Amino acid sequence: MKLKIAVLPGDGIGPEIIEQGIKACKAIGKRFNHEMEFNWGLVGAAAIDDCGNPFPDETFELCRNSDAVLFGAIGDPKYDNDPKAKVRPEQGLLAMRKKLGLYANVRPVTTFPSLIDKSPIRRHLIEGVDFMVIRELTGGLYFGKPQGRSEDGNTAYDSLSYSRYEIERIVRLAADFAMQRDKRLTVVDKANVLASSRLWREVSADVAKEYPKLKMDFMFVDNAAMQIIQFPAKFDVMVTENLFGDILTDEASVITGSMGLLPSASIGKHTSVFEPIHGSYPQAKGKNIANPLATILSVAMMFEYEFKLFDEANAIREAVKKSMAENYVTEDLIAGNPRSTSEVGDWIAAEILK
Ligand code: IPM
Ligand code: MG
């Protein structure tokens, strides 16, 4: 196959981890005989520094004209500490999601046997955890209008709004995922308080009628936050509002033992984007210590979801599992003798080629 991949490293540790993802890609190309073309684009603070726009048109065109996008991370402390900044790197990520129509963010949460004891949660609770959070990505609190400040500057507001159409398409997509798995779908909301959540319940119940074999249940988000830690093994697929999904998936990453392990796929109307969930981790930037596995696992998701190349995806996952089993990992996963970001990347690429 000929695969054209847009590479958007972004900020912080983005460039370092993306480099390891590309090594894995190239190794797969070599082993399975795929021709790969990589084209780089700017996004986030890196793009603001270059042209003042965190998601330049050029980058948008590049994404539109590619088969898939590999994305690193966005965010820079120089903007975090400046609430008055006119442009923010994160706007680049939101613009990318909106313009590419990436309405669904798929975040699988699984544990790796060799890492079970790295998790702060007790072994018997997390053994066999395998669930998936489908986070709505182009609506809700992140995008609701109006958003802003009152004239006197003393009040600020965000809006949480969803249309029937937006809820229907994400719940359907989540139901389709559930039907490939254990056929259980938990809709996470705050319907005891929020009007938007009550519409989510109504629409979800309608969608459920299209799936007679699907078992759908509803859970308040505060309860879900607790149950993800208390009984993580009981979930199959969860679907939820944008901000709820953002928060719950960071929480869920704790189960696996490190934030550096959770991959994701953002899918929708145009080209899909594959990205680790962990963010730009600016404290580690340039130090060659960040865990590249979430990115490498995102590459595996790209082969599986976008290209339907299952052997290729498995080859990556097997290599990742082996690196963990052999303790060839970065400092977040091991106390003594950690490997660097690039060493782990090289090791995994070599393993794929064995
Ligand atoms: C994520 C990140 C982003 C989000 C930030 C960087 C804007 O936390 O992808 O989860 O909130 O969506
Ligand atoms: Mg997040």
mmCIF file of C-alpha atoms and ligand atoms in Angstrom:
data_model
loop_
_atom_site.group_PDB
_atom_site.id
_atom_site.type_symbol
_atom_site.label_atom_id
_atom_site.label_comp_id
_atom_site.label_asym_id
_atom_site.label_seq_id
_atom_site.Cartn_x
_atom_site.Cartn_y
_atom_site.Cartn_z
ATOM 1 C CA MET A 1 0.000 0.000 0.000
ATOM 2 C CA LYS A 2 1.084 3.591 -0.535
ATOM 3 C CA LEU A 3 0.429 5.665 2.567
ATOM 4 C CA LYS A 4 0.650 9.421 2.739
ATOM 5 C CA ILE A 5 1.023 10.631 6.290
ATOM 6 C CA ALA A 6 0.957 14.198 7.582
ATOM 7 C CA VAL A 7 3.245 14.661 10.576
ATOM 8 C CA LEU A 8 2.428 17.434 13.052
ATOM 9 C CA PRO A 9 4.868 17.210 15.973
ATOM 10 C CA GLY A 10 3.572 20.358 17.724
ATOM 11 C CA ASP A 11 5.031 21.551 21.024
ATOM 12 C CA GLY A 12 6.923 20.377 24.096
ATOM 13 C CA ILE A 13 7.885 16.731 23.833
ATOM 14 C CA GLY A 14 5.834 16.439 20.610
ATOM 15 C CA PRO A 15 8.821 16.379 18.237
ATOM 16 C CA GLU A 16 10.742 13.785 20.298
ATOM 17 C CA ILE A 17 7.908 11.332 20.641
ATOM 18 C CA ILE A 18 6.705 11.752 17.065
ATOM 19 C CA GLU A 19 10.191 10.872 15.854
ATOM 20 C CA GLN A 20 9.827 7.506 17.613
ATOM 21 C CA GLY A 21 6.388 6.994 16.087
ATOM 22 C CA ILE A 22 7.878 7.531 12.651
ATOM 23 C CA LYS A 23 10.625 5.016 13.336
ATOM 24 C CA ALA A 24 7.903 2.450 14.083
ATOM 25 C CA CYS A 25 6.043 3.444 10.899
ATOM 26 C CA LYS A 26 9.127 3.098 8.762
ATOM 27 C CA ALA A 27 9.925 -0.283 10.275
ATOM 28 C CA ILE A 28 6.402 -1.450 9.434
ATOM 29 C CA GLY A 29 6.767 -0.091 5.897
ATOM 30 C CA LYS A 30 9.974 -2.049 5.466
ATOM 31 C CA ARG A 31 8.713 -5.302 6.960
ATOM 32 C CA PHE A 32 5.310 -5.344 5.270
ATOM 33 C CA ASN A 33 6.291 -3.601 2.068
ATOM 34 C CA HIS A 34 4.348 -0.371 2.230
ATOM 35 C CA GLU A 35 5.500 2.777 0.599
ATOM 36 C CA MET A 36 5.267 5.690 3.025
ATOM 37 C CA GLU A 37 5.416 9.364 2.372
ATOM 38 C CA PHE A 38 5.766 11.742 5.345
ATOM 39 C CA ASN A 39 5.062 15.465 5.097
ATOM 40 C CA TRP A 40 5.633 17.796 8.036
ATOM 41 C CA GLY A 41 3.328 20.608 9.143
ATOM 42 C CA LEU A 42 3.296 23.233 11.886
ATOM 43 C CA VAL A 43 0.691 23.444 14.631
ATOM 44 C CA GLY A 44 0.407 24.987 18.114
ATOM 45 C CA ALA A 45 2.984 27.317 19.669
ATOM 46 C CA ALA A 46 5.473 26.281 16.989
ATOM 47 C CA ALA A 47 3.053 27.608 14.339
ATOM 48 C CA ILE A 48 2.303 30.797 16.305
ATOM 49 C CA ASP A 49 6.030 31.525 16.448
ATOM 50 C CA ASP A 50 6.279 30.940 12.709
ATOM 51 C CA CYS A 51 3.225 32.776 11.351
ATOM 52 C CA GLY A 52 0.986 33.889 14.218
ATOM 53 C CA ASN A 53 -1.632 31.202 13.522
ATOM 54 C CA PRO A 54 -1.743 27.996 15.625
ATOM 55 C CA PHE A 55 -3.364 26.022 12.767
ATOM 56 C CA PRO A 56 -2.181 27.577 9.496
ATOM 57 C CA ASP A 57 -4.129 26.973 6.254
ATOM 58 C CA GLU A 58 -1.091 25.219 4.862
ATOM 59 C CA THR A 59 -1.259 22.653 7.660
ATOM 60 C CA PHE A 60 -4.990 22.216 7.103
ATOM 61 C CA GLU A 61 -4.403 21.572 3.380
ATOM 62 C CA LEU A 62 -1.632 19.133 4.204
ATOM 63 C CA CYS A 63 -3.986 17.193 6.512
ATOM 64 C CA ARG A 64 -6.806 17.208 3.962
ATOM 65 C CA ASN A 65 -4.479 15.821 1.314
ATOM 66 C CA SER A 66 -3.082 13.019 3.469
ATOM 67 C CA ASP A 67 -4.383 9.549 4.301
ATOM 68 C CA ALA A 68 -3.806 10.084 8.022
ATOM 69 C CA VAL A 69 -2.317 12.597 10.429
ATOM 70 C CA LEU A 70 0.171 11.780 13.174
ATOM 71 C CA PHE A 71 0.051 14.429 15.825
ATOM 72 C CA GLY A 72 2.297 14.957 18.872
ATOM 73 C CA ALA A 73 1.083 17.507 21.412
ATOM 74 C CA ILE A 74 0.153 21.116 21.871
ATOM 75 C CA GLY A 75 0.803 23.598 24.658
ATOM 76 C CA ASP A 76 3.497 25.896 25.975
ATOM 77 C CA PRO A 77 3.851 27.295 29.512
ATOM 78 C CA LYS A 78 4.564 30.725 28.113
ATOM 79 C CA TYR A 79 0.879 30.882 27.152
ATOM 80 C CA ASP A 80 -0.477 28.994 30.168
ATOM 81 C CA ASN A 81 0.840 31.695 32.456
ATOM 82 C CA ASP A 82 -0.567 34.508 30.385
ATOM 83 C CA PRO A 83 -4.370 34.569 30.626
ATOM 84 C CA LYS A 84 -4.422 37.638 28.388
ATOM 85 C CA ALA A 85 -2.645 36.016 25.427
ATOM 86 C CA LYS A 86 -4.668 36.733 22.252
ATOM 87 C CA VAL A 87 -3.765 33.512 20.473
ATOM 88 C CA ARG A 88 -3.199 30.264 22.321
ATOM 89 C CA PRO A 89 -1.572 27.080 21.027
ATOM 90 C CA GLU A 90 -4.601 25.029 22.132
ATOM 91 C CA GLN A 91 -6.740 26.985 19.657
ATOM 92 C CA GLY A 92 -4.710 25.239 16.964
ATOM 93 C CA LEU A 93 -5.777 21.842 18.239
ATOM 94 C CA LEU A 94 -9.409 22.895 18.520
ATOM 95 C CA ALA A 95 -9.290 24.404 15.009
ATOM 96 C CA MET A 96 -7.788 21.198 13.665
ATOM 97 C CA ARG A 97 -10.558 19.131 15.279
ATOM 98 C CA LYS A 98 -13.281 21.452 14.045
ATOM 99 C CA LYS A 99 -11.978 21.980 10.513
ATOM 100 C CA LEU A 100 -11.268 18.302 9.939
ATOM 101 C CA GLY A 101 -14.675 17.427 11.417
ATOM 102 C CA LEU A 102 -13.083 15.110 14.015
ATOM 103 C CA TYR A 103 -16.159 14.632 16.127
ATOM 104 C CA ALA A 104 -15.105 11.411 17.838
ATOM 105 C CA ASN A 105 -12.042 10.785 19.935
ATOM 106 C CA VAL A 106 -11.475 7.112 20.630
ATOM 107 C CA ARG A 107 -9.380 6.407 23.718
ATOM 108 C CA PRO A 108 -8.855 2.734 24.562
ATOM 109 C CA VAL A 109 -7.783 1.920 28.105
ATOM 110 C CA THR A 110 -6.091 -1.417 28.665
ATOM 111 C CA THR A 111 -3.615 -2.689 31.182
ATOM 112 C CA PHE A 112 -0.374 -4.405 30.308
ATOM 113 C CA PRO A 113 0.352 -7.508 32.421
ATOM 114 C CA SER A 114 3.995 -6.557 32.968
ATOM 115 C CA LEU A 115 3.008 -3.136 34.306
ATOM 116 C CA ILE A 116 0.140 -4.057 36.577
ATOM 117 C CA ASP A 117 2.170 -3.339 39.696
ATOM 118 C CA LYS A 118 3.135 0.120 38.411
ATOM 119 C CA SER A 119 -0.439 1.259 38.757
ATOM 120 C CA PRO A 120 -1.360 2.970 42.018
ATOM 121 C CA ILE A 121 -4.548 0.906 41.914
ATOM 122 C CA ARG A 122 -4.478 -2.575 43.354
ATOM 123 C CA ARG A 123 -3.790 -5.494 41.041
ATOM 124 C CA HIS A 124 -7.078 -7.355 41.554
ATOM 125 C CA LEU A 125 -9.034 -4.264 40.501
ATOM 126 C CA ILE A 126 -7.240 -3.622 37.249
ATOM 127 C CA GLU A 127 -6.410 -7.052 35.913
ATOM 128 C CA GLY A 128 -8.193 -7.496 32.613
ATOM 129 C CA VAL A 129 -9.236 -3.859 32.277
ATOM 130 C CA ASP A 130 -10.177 -3.233 28.663
ATOM 131 C CA PHE A 131 -12.538 -0.387 27.956
ATOM 132 C CA MET A 132 -12.861 2.412 25.520
ATOM 133 C CA VAL A 133 -13.897 6.005 26.052
ATOM 134 C CA ILE A 134 -15.489 7.699 23.078
ATOM 135 C CA ARG A 135 -15.202 11.391 23.721
ATOM 136 C CA GLU A 136 -17.282 13.848 21.672
ATOM 137 C CA LEU A 137 -14.697 16.230 20.244
ATOM 138 C CA THR A 138 -16.200 19.119 18.289
ATOM 139 C CA GLY A 139 -19.046 20.292 20.509
ATOM 140 C CA GLY A 140 -19.991 20.803 24.123
ATOM 141 C CA LEU A 141 -18.184 23.077 26.548
ATOM 142 C CA TYR A 142 -15.118 23.460 24.359
ATOM 143 C CA PHE A 143 -17.024 25.043 21.500
ATOM 144 C CA GLY A 144 -20.356 26.289 22.899
ATOM 145 C CA LYS A 145 -21.343 29.856 22.134
ATOM 146 C CA PRO A 146 -21.557 32.290 23.765
ATOM 147 C CA GLN A 147 -18.190 32.101 25.399
ATOM 148 C CA GLY A 148 -16.385 35.115 26.785
ATOM 149 C CA ARG A 149 -16.409 37.941 29.274
ATOM 150 C CA SER A 150 -18.900 40.547 30.274
ATOM 151 C CA GLU A 151 -18.129 44.129 29.300
ATOM 152 C CA ASP A 152 -16.813 45.035 32.728
ATOM 153 C CA GLY A 153 -14.585 41.958 32.632
ATOM 154 C CA ASN A 154 -15.870 40.648 35.953
ATOM 155 C CA THR A 155 -17.924 37.743 34.673
ATOM 156 C CA ALA A 156 -16.869 34.982 32.289
ATOM 157 C CA TYR A 157 -19.008 32.299 30.687
ATOM 158 C CA ASP A 158 -18.842 29.111 28.633
ATOM 159 C CA SER A 159 -21.812 27.308 27.131
ATOM 160 C CA LEU A 160 -22.595 23.637 26.970
ATOM 161 C CA SER A 161 -24.819 22.978 23.993
ATOM 162 C CA TYR A 162 -25.461 19.917 21.852
ATOM 163 C CA SER A 163 -27.820 19.333 18.973
ATOM 164 C CA ARG A 164 -29.722 16.115 18.428
ATOM 165 C CA TYR A 165 -27.626 15.561 15.310
ATOM 166 C CA GLU A 166 -24.313 15.841 17.173
ATOM 167 C CA ILE A 167 -25.426 13.465 19.904
ATOM 168 C CA GLU A 168 -26.893 10.963 17.483
ATOM 169 C CA ARG A 169 -23.758 10.581 15.375
ATOM 170 C CA ILE A 170 -21.399 10.137 18.340
ATOM 171 C CA VAL A 171 -23.690 7.721 20.169
ATOM 172 C CA ARG A 172 -24.131 5.708 16.973
ATOM 173 C CA LEU A 173 -20.406 5.551 16.465
ATOM 174 C CA ALA A 174 -19.960 4.433 20.082
ATOM 175 C CA ALA A 175 -22.715 1.838 19.650
ATOM 176 C CA ASP A 176 -20.936 0.499 16.551
ATOM 177 C CA PHE A 177 -17.746 0.123 18.583
ATOM 178 C CA ALA A 178 -19.636 -1.592 21.389
ATOM 179 C CA MET A 179 -21.217 -4.038 18.930
ATOM 180 C CA GLN A 180 -17.698 -5.149 17.911
ATOM 181 C CA ARG A 181 -16.872 -5.755 21.561
ATOM 182 C CA ASP A 182 -18.968 -6.833 24.534
ATOM 183 C CA LYS A 183 -22.068 -4.918 23.324
ATOM 184 C CA ARG A 184 -22.254 -2.714 26.411
ATOM 185 C CA LEU A 185 -22.406 1.055 26.165
ATOM 186 C CA THR A 186 -22.413 3.462 29.107
ATOM 187 C CA VAL A 187 -23.595 6.984 28.353
ATOM 188 C CA VAL A 188 -21.908 9.311 30.841
ATOM 189 C CA ASP A 189 -23.682 12.583 31.607
ATOM 190 C CA LYS A 190 -24.981 14.877 34.319
ATOM 191 C CA ALA A 191 -28.649 14.558 33.513
ATOM 192 C CA ASN A 192 -29.674 15.298 37.093
ATOM 193 C CA VAL A 193 -28.469 18.868 36.573
ATOM 194 C CA LEU A 194 -27.783 19.721 32.919
ATOM 195 C CA ALA A 195 -30.376 20.224 30.175
ATOM 196 C CA SER A 196 -27.854 19.164 27.509
ATOM 197 C CA SER A 197 -27.358 15.860 29.344
ATOM 198 C CA ARG A 198 -31.088 15.247 29.373
ATOM 199 C CA LEU A 199 -31.079 15.596 25.583
ATOM 200 C CA TRP A 200 -28.132 13.162 25.474
ATOM 201 C CA ARG A 201 -30.255 10.626 27.392
ATOM 202 C CA GLU A 202 -33.281 11.108 25.172
ATOM 203 C CA VAL A 203 -31.325 10.810 21.925
ATOM 204 C CA SER A 204 -29.212 7.904 23.211
ATOM 205 C CA ALA A 205 -32.336 5.968 24.132
ATOM 206 C CA ASP A 206 -33.622 6.533 20.576
ATOM 207 C CA VAL A 207 -30.339 5.351 19.081
ATOM 208 C CA ALA A 208 -30.429 2.251 21.308
ATOM 209 C CA LYS A 209 -33.620 1.169 19.521
ATOM 210 C CA GLU A 210 -31.537 0.732 16.344
ATOM 211 C CA TYR A 211 -29.347 -1.781 18.193
ATOM 212 C CA PRO A 212 -31.559 -4.467 19.745
ATOM 213 C CA LYS A 213 -28.553 -6.460 20.998
ATOM 214 C CA LEU A 214 -26.850 -3.479 22.633
ATOM 215 C CA LYS A 215 -27.015 -3.050 26.403
ATOM 216 C CA MET A 216 -27.038 0.672 27.077
ATOM 217 C CA ASP A 217 -26.896 2.200 30.515
ATOM 218 C CA PHE A 218 -26.539 5.732 31.851
ATOM 219 C CA MET A 219 -24.212 7.020 34.518
ATOM 220 C CA PHE A 220 -23.659 10.426 36.069
ATOM 221 C CA VAL A 221 -20.176 11.733 35.404
ATOM 222 C CA ASP A 222 -19.244 12.123 39.074
ATOM 223 C CA ASN A 223 -20.218 8.521 39.702
ATOM 224 C CA ALA A 224 -18.319 7.441 36.567
ATOM 225 C CA ALA A 225 -15.189 9.222 37.852
ATOM 226 C CA MET A 226 -15.410 7.095 40.972
ATOM 227 C CA GLN A 227 -16.262 3.813 39.274
ATOM 228 C CA ILE A 228 -13.416 4.117 36.749
ATOM 229 C CA ILE A 229 -11.060 3.804 39.698
ATOM 230 C CA GLN A 230 -13.126 1.497 41.865
ATOM 231 C CA PHE A 231 -14.367 -1.021 39.289
ATOM 232 C CA PRO A 232 -12.510 -0.276 36.042
ATOM 233 C CA ALA A 233 -12.879 -3.823 34.745
ATOM 234 C CA LYS A 234 -16.646 -3.532 34.496
ATOM 235 C CA PHE A 235 -16.727 -1.012 31.628
ATOM 236 C CA ASP A 236 -16.860 -1.862 27.931
ATOM 237 C CA VAL A 237 -17.524 1.321 25.938
ATOM 238 C CA MET A 238 -18.296 4.738 27.394
ATOM 239 C CA VAL A 239 -19.497 7.744 25.419
ATOM 240 C CA THR A 240 -19.542 11.265 26.727
ATOM 241 C CA GLU A 241 -19.412 15.021 26.301
ATOM 242 C CA ASN A 242 -16.158 16.722 25.281
ATOM 243 C CA LEU A 243 -14.945 18.056 28.653
ATOM 244 C CA PHE A 244 -16.205 15.052 30.626
ATOM 245 C CA GLY A 245 -14.229 12.825 28.240
ATOM 246 C CA ASP A 246 -11.125 14.964 28.576
ATOM 247 C CA ILE A 247 -11.177 14.620 32.347
ATOM 248 C CA LEU A 248 -12.196 10.968 32.560
ATOM 249 C CA THR A 249 -9.473 9.831 30.152
ATOM 250 C CA ASP A 250 -6.672 11.527 32.074
ATOM 251 C CA GLU A 251 -8.062 9.804 35.130
ATOM 252 C CA ALA A 252 -8.249 6.484 33.300
ATOM 253 C CA SER A 253 -4.606 6.731 32.267
ATOM 254 C CA VAL A 254 -3.661 6.251 35.914
ATOM 255 C CA ILE A 255 -5.033 2.722 35.729
ATOM 256 C CA THR A 256 -2.432 1.734 33.144
ATOM 257 C CA GLY A 257 0.409 2.999 35.298
ATOM 258 C CA SER A 258 1.506 5.991 33.233
ATOM 259 C CA MET A 259 -0.032 8.783 31.211
ATOM 260 C CA GLY A 260 2.604 8.015 28.641
ATOM 261 C CA LEU A 261 0.742 4.892 27.555
ATOM 262 C CA LEU A 262 -2.653 5.999 26.258
ATOM 263 C CA PRO A 263 -3.054 6.398 22.505
ATOM 264 C CA SER A 264 -6.028 7.887 20.714
ATOM 265 C CA ALA A 265 -7.674 8.277 17.351
ATOM 266 C CA SER A 266 -9.744 11.273 16.368
ATOM 267 C CA ILE A 267 -12.114 10.366 13.615
ATOM 268 C CA GLY A 268 -14.844 12.104 11.700
ATOM 269 C CA LYS A 269 -15.594 13.556 8.333
ATOM 270 C CA HIS A 270 -12.191 13.949 6.719
ATOM 271 C CA THR A 271 -8.694 12.718 7.478
ATOM 272 C CA SER A 272 -8.305 11.045 10.889
ATOM 273 C CA VAL A 273 -5.727 12.166 13.429
ATOM 274 C CA PHE A 274 -3.748 9.797 15.662
ATOM 275 C CA GLU A 275 -2.283 11.223 18.846
ATOM 276 C CA PRO A 276 -1.165 10.331 22.362
ATOM 277 C CA ILE A 277 -3.469 11.750 25.028
ATOM 278 C CA HIS A 278 -0.763 13.026 27.367
ATOM 279 C CA GLY A 279 -0.094 16.542 26.122
ATOM 280 C CA SER A 280 3.113 18.513 25.682
ATOM 281 C CA TYR A 281 4.840 17.821 29.051
ATOM 282 C CA PRO A 282 6.996 20.965 28.748
ATOM 283 C CA GLN A 283 9.162 20.086 31.765
ATOM 284 C CA ALA A 284 10.618 17.201 29.774
ATOM 285 C CA LYS A 285 11.040 19.013 26.470
ATOM 286 C CA GLY A 286 14.367 18.293 24.791
ATOM 287 C CA LYS A 287 15.500 15.965 27.598
ATOM 288 C CA ASN A 288 14.931 12.728 25.718
ATOM 289 C CA ILE A 289 13.122 11.215 28.725
ATOM 290 C CA ALA A 290 9.450 11.236 27.673
ATOM 291 C CA ASN A 291 7.661 7.958 27.139
ATOM 292 C CA PRO A 292 7.112 7.426 23.390
ATOM 293 C CA LEU A 293 4.804 4.424 23.801
ATOM 294 C CA ALA A 294 1.488 6.317 23.649
ATOM 295 C CA THR A 295 2.606 7.741 20.312
ATOM 296 C CA ILE A 296 3.815 4.388 19.023
ATOM 297 C CA LEU A 297 0.509 2.833 20.109
ATOM 298 C CA SER A 298 -1.277 5.658 18.279
ATOM 299 C CA VAL A 299 0.612 4.589 15.165
ATOM 300 C CA ALA A 300 -0.765 1.081 15.765
ATOM 301 C CA MET A 301 -4.255 2.574 15.934
ATOM 302 C CA MET A 302 -3.591 4.321 12.625
ATOM 303 C CA PHE A 303 -2.737 1.037 10.923
ATOM 304 C CA GLU A 304 -5.777 -0.649 12.411
ATOM 305 C CA TYR A 305 -8.460 2.035 12.091
ATOM 306 C CA GLU A 306 -7.388 3.953 9.037
ATOM 307 C CA PHE A 307 -5.644 1.392 6.863
ATOM 308 C CA LYS A 308 -7.300 -1.794 8.170
ATOM 309 C CA LEU A 309 -3.832 -3.343 8.308
ATOM 310 C CA PHE A 310 -4.300 -5.553 11.338
ATOM 311 C CA ASP A 311 -1.057 -7.554 11.190
ATOM 312 C CA GLU A 312 0.865 -4.311 11.042
ATOM 313 C CA ALA A 313 -0.993 -2.916 14.057
ATOM 314 C CA ASN A 314 -0.384 -6.139 15.972
ATOM 315 C CA ALA A 315 3.308 -6.162 15.139
ATOM 316 C CA ILE A 316 3.612 -2.730 16.751
ATOM 317 C CA ARG A 317 1.609 -3.732 19.821
ATOM 318 C CA GLU A 318 3.643 -6.906 20.280
ATOM 319 C CA ALA A 319 6.900 -4.926 20.124
ATOM 320 C CA VAL A 320 5.547 -2.443 22.681
ATOM 321 C CA LYS A 321 4.463 -5.241 25.011
ATOM 322 C CA LYS A 322 7.872 -6.842 24.711
ATOM 323 C CA SER A 323 9.688 -3.617 25.544
ATOM 324 C CA MET A 324 7.640 -3.437 28.730
ATOM 325 C CA ALA A 325 8.106 -7.096 29.583
ATOM 326 C CA GLU A 326 11.877 -6.653 29.179
ATOM 327 C CA ASN A 327 11.863 -3.375 31.116
ATOM 328 C CA TYR A 328 13.254 -1.496 28.148
ATOM 329 C CA VAL A 329 11.248 1.591 29.132
ATOM 330 C CA THR A 330 11.495 5.260 30.047
ATOM 331 C CA GLU A 331 11.793 6.644 33.573
ATOM 332 C CA ASP A 332 8.060 6.942 34.226
ATOM 333 C CA LEU A 333 7.856 3.131 34.179
ATOM 334 C CA ILE A 334 10.996 2.051 35.954
ATOM 335 C CA ALA A 335 12.954 3.196 38.987
ATOM 336 C CA GLY A 336 16.496 2.108 38.082
ATOM 337 C CA ASN A 337 18.154 2.094 34.672
ATOM 338 C CA PRO A 338 15.578 3.884 32.525
ATOM 339 C CA ARG A 339 16.062 4.148 28.766
ATOM 340 C CA SER A 340 15.801 7.372 26.819
ATOM 341 C CA THR A 341 12.940 8.268 24.473
ATOM 342 C CA SER A 342 15.058 7.602 21.403
ATOM 343 C CA GLU A 343 16.498 4.358 22.768
ATOM 344 C CA VAL A 344 12.995 2.998 23.293
ATOM 345 C CA GLY A 345 12.031 4.152 19.778
ATOM 346 C CA ASP A 346 15.064 2.446 18.248
ATOM 347 C CA TRP A 347 14.468 -0.727 20.222
ATOM 348 C CA ILE A 348 10.860 -0.976 19.105
ATOM 349 C CA ALA A 349 11.703 -0.314 15.463
ATOM 350 C CA ALA A 350 14.372 -3.024 15.614
ATOM 351 C CA GLU A 351 11.942 -5.414 17.289
ATOM 352 C CA ILE A 352 9.360 -4.835 14.531
ATOM 353 C CA LEU A 353 11.982 -5.741 11.962
ATOM 354 C CA LYS A 354 13.086 -8.960 13.692
HETATM 355 C C1 IPM B 1 -6.429 16.405 25.148
HETATM 356 C C2 IPM B 1 -5.782 17.677 25.652
HETATM 357 C C3 IPM B 1 -6.411 18.865 24.936
HETATM 358 C C4 IPM B 1 -7.890 18.852 25.252
HETATM 359 C C5 IPM B 1 -5.787 20.234 25.292
HETATM 360 C C6 IPM B 1 -4.311 20.268 24.987
HETATM 361 C C7 IPM B 1 -6.498 21.382 24.616
HETATM 362 O O1 IPM B 1 -5.912 17.779 27.036
HETATM 363 O O2 IPM B 1 -6.331 16.122 23.942
HETATM 364 O O3 IPM B 1 -7.014 15.691 25.950
HETATM 365 O O4 IPM B 1 -8.303 19.381 26.287
HETATM 366 O O5 IPM B 1 -8.649 18.325 24.453
HETATM 367 MG MG MG B 2 -6.783 16.099 27.954
#
